[in-house]
Structure formats: C-alpha cells, structure tokens
Amino acid sequence: MSDITDAARAILAFNDRGGYTVPTDALYPFQWNWDSAFVSMGFATFNIDRAYQELERLIEGQWDDGMLPHIVFHVPSDTYFPGPDVWNTHHRHHKKPTTSGITQPPVFGMALRYIYEIALTEGREDVLARTRLLFHAALRSHRWWMKVRDPEKRGLVAILHPWESGSDNSPAWDEALARVSTITKTEICRQDTKHVSAAMRPHHADYQRFIHLVEVYRECKWDPVKQWSAAPFKVADVQMTAILARATADLIWIASHLNLLDEINELSTIHRILLDGLRGRWRNNLRGFVSLDLISGKDIQKPTQAYFIPLIAIELDTYQHEAVQDEIERWCNGMIVGVPSTAPFSSDFESKRYWRGPVWAVINWLIVDGLCKNHLAELAAIIEGNTINAIERAGFREYFDPITGEGLGGNSFSWTAAAYLVLRH
Ligand code: 9YW
C-alpha cells in the first residue's frame, strides 16, 4: 500500500465524527448527503463495516416522506451558515437529528451496490440485513423523487434550489437564479469566506438568493406540493436525473440479488421512464445533454460537466459516442487536469471559482465511469490518470484549477480521499 493511500485513509479517519464523515473540518462540519455516499465507497475499499455505517448514519435523517436531506445536523456547530435554525425543519423530526429541508444527488443507491458487491466478494453474508434496510431506505427516496420532483411526468427530476444539484454555483443556474429575489428576512452570516478566499466562493447576491429560496420553502412548511407551486427556481436537471437513473439500475441489481420481485418491477418502470427522459435532452449541436428550465421552458445550454454525466446511465448511439469523445477532448485541451466543470472556451469560465471551471475528483470519477460504460476506455484512463496525478501533486483538496493543477477550496477533503481510494482500487 502506498503512502498516499495511507494518507487518504487517514483523512477519512480524521473527518470521522462517530460513524459519519464530515466533508472537511470547519468549512463543512455536518454530514452531507452525496459526499457520504462517495465516502462510503472509499471506506468499502478497506473497511466494509465502516462503509455501511456511513450510509446508516445518513438515513437517520431521512424524512417520513422518503426525502434524504442534503445535510444532517448530527451535532451543533457554528462554523457553517445556514444552520438548523434557518432551515427550521425541526417539526418533522422526533428523536431524529435535525436536517436541512432540501436534498442532493442520489448517489446513495450507487454506493450501496458498490459496497454490497465488495462485501459479497469478501464472503460477508452477514451484511444481508443491513443491505436490505438500506435498500428500502433508497427505494423510499427514489419514490419520493418520482412523485415529488417529477409530478408533471417528464421523466426528468427537478431541483428547487441550486444547492440540491451539488454543483451549487454552476453557470447553468445563472439565468434561472437571476429571477429569484435578493430580499431576505434572515441575516446572512456567511462563514465560508472565513475558511476559503472569497474569490473562490459564490458572490454575495447569490447567497441572498440561496437564502431567499430557503425562506420561500420554509414558509411552505416544507410541504413538497406547496413548494412545487411556490418555487421561483425550478430546473429539470440532467445530472440529477442521470444519477437517479443509474442509482435505480443499481438498486435493480441489488433487488435481483435479494430476490425482491415486486421491487424489481417497480424500479424497472422508474428506470425506463428516466432513460426516456434523458434521451430527449441530447442536443447534437452542443454535443451534450442539457437541463430544462421549467419556469422559462427553455433549454439550459451553458456548457458544464452536466453535459456528460448521463453517460453513467445510458448507452450512447454511434453519433453521440464520437461527439462526446471529441467534446470532452476539446474541453481538456491545454488543461493540466480536466474535466473542467465549465468549458474553458465559455465566457463564464473561471478557473478558480466554485463550479465555474475547477475540476472535482468525484465528478471525474462519474465521468470515468460513464466513459467506461460507453466503451471509451482510453479517454477514461487519461482522465483517471490525470485525476490521480492532480491529487498526488496538490493534495486532497476540495477541487483543482484545471489550468495550473493548483489545489483549491477546503483541505483534507473526504470525497477527494474517497475518489483516490476508489480510482486506485
Ligand atoms: C456549500 C460538501 C458540499 C458538497 C457540494 C458543494 C459544497 C456546500 O460542498 O456545497 O455550502 O456551498 O458544492 O456539492 O456536497 O462537500
């Protein structure tokens, strides 16, 4: 085992707060939904029990309607804004930890399959009951997605807040977010810029809009039907839909192993609906998949990493196959490390600002996976190698400048450590 693999494991141990992992100390002091799913896969490369525990601690925060919240506030901390008081979702929970009121990409189902497969190869029959319990939690959350976030039955699930996307500050949201008011009742006490340079973080007006959205939904008392009608921001997101579709396929795989026939049927229907929805979002002229702004009714054409995420869920046709390969190569041309989160030729590109150019190891992990699934193994190997090199050169940083390879954002970052462990596995 290399020293760097040791270091990656040490980061997961350092960020362990008792069965769950914070993304990084201080900047993000709670349990984040999709971070934990990635982290559980990192743990699975060396500690199956701890991998299961990560997901078990996450579902402690699951809502009665099935939603898996984006943050679980297990233990109070004043180093992050907005905390539980701003969200004010307490009323939904009895003897459960408080949580935020929105969700994040459902990588959970992908993670569960990944760790279950490793457990099986290790002959760990004892994980069956734990797998079953987590499977049902995931299934409840997928039902929530379909019912609550695709009520108009497009085969695409919608986000009501940029924070749900996981790509919070992406230029993909600029136009839709510009319609949201900057007026807030809550005093905005940003903590992020105390930990990381303001030049790498969202602008103040964006934070005002983020908080305005929280207030709108809080006033709906977090009732999903009321939120759908009141939402001033509503985007059918291809990245989210692709992750949900892929996680659904992974749950079908688990259900087959557990011999859960009704669940296989139910999930297969969901899977078909989502694949149909995704296929309709391909644009030949852009050589990628685009999200749909449900308020303006317009395509979101901004070139971001989301263009390529559907590869994890669908098989490309021959034309798409070549187009995607050329497009990814174009984005990576001249970069020390690709794939940039916004295309370098775009006027929105900023190599150091949060989701507007920098490279995320977990996004590359998804792109590598999607390329392999689509038989583009050579390109996948290049991106994988560059990601590993970036981490080895700059450390386990939150994200990387694609032009210089410099490590940026938070330090000792859990999902970067997990990505390293999985890509090296
Ligand atoms: C924030 C924890 C989270 C990720 C998101 C990322 C960032 C938090 O950090 O959001 O306050 O802006 O955008 O994807 O889950 O790592």
Tab-separated table of C-alpha atoms in Angstrom, residues 110 113 242-243 245-250 271 275 278-279 308-317 321 324 364-381 384:
chain	number	residue	atom	x	y	z
A	110	MET	CA	-24.835	3.545	-6.476
A	113	ARG	CA	-24.405	-1.574	-4.762
A	242	ALA	CA	-28.766	10.633	-14.673
A	243	ILE	CA	-27.599	9.872	-11.156
A	245	ALA	CA	-31.384	6.590	-13.277
A	246	ARG	CA	-28.037	4.962	-12.620
A	247	ALA	CA	-28.806	4.507	-8.920
A	248	THR	CA	-32.118	2.943	-9.952
A	249	ALA	CA	-30.268	0.421	-12.153
A	250	ASP	CA	-28.004	-0.350	-9.207
A	271	HIS	CA	-35.683	3.234	-14.848
A	275	LEU	CA	-33.943	6.831	-19.573
A	278	LEU	CA	-32.706	11.676	-20.514
A	279	ARG	CA	-32.525	10.615	-24.158
A	308	PHE	CA	-21.525	14.323	-19.839
A	309	ILE	CA	-22.979	12.876	-16.638
A	310	PRO	CA	-25.808	10.975	-18.423
A	311	LEU	CA	-23.135	8.565	-19.688
A	312	ILE	CA	-23.288	6.831	-16.296
A	313	ALA	CA	-26.880	5.865	-17.057
A	314	ILE	CA	-27.339	5.475	-20.800
A	315	GLU	CA	-25.718	3.835	-23.782
A	316	LEU	CA	-24.811	6.412	-26.414
A	317	ASP	CA	-25.536	5.800	-30.086
A	321	HIS	CA	-20.281	8.350	-28.956
A	324	VAL	CA	-18.927	13.168	-26.673
A	364	ASN	CA	-14.244	12.913	-12.825
A	365	TRP	CA	-14.995	9.623	-11.097
A	366	LEU	CA	-18.534	9.760	-12.547
A	367	ILE	CA	-17.274	10.780	-15.991
A	368	VAL	CA	-14.674	7.981	-15.971
A	369	ASP	CA	-17.375	5.515	-15.003
A	370	GLY	CA	-19.687	6.774	-17.772
A	371	LEU	CA	-16.919	6.634	-20.386
A	372	CYS	CA	-16.052	3.045	-19.405
A	373	LYS	CA	-19.709	2.071	-19.556
A	374	ASN	CA	-19.751	3.514	-23.092
A	375	HIS	CA	-16.567	1.722	-24.201
A	376	LEU	CA	-14.436	4.844	-24.251
A	377	ALA	CA	-11.830	3.242	-22.037
A	378	GLU	CA	-8.829	5.113	-23.441
A	379	LEU	CA	-10.211	8.537	-22.679
A	380	ALA	CA	-11.419	7.241	-19.302
A	381	ALA	CA	-7.885	6.089	-18.455
A	384	GLU	CA	-8.450	8.849	-14.321
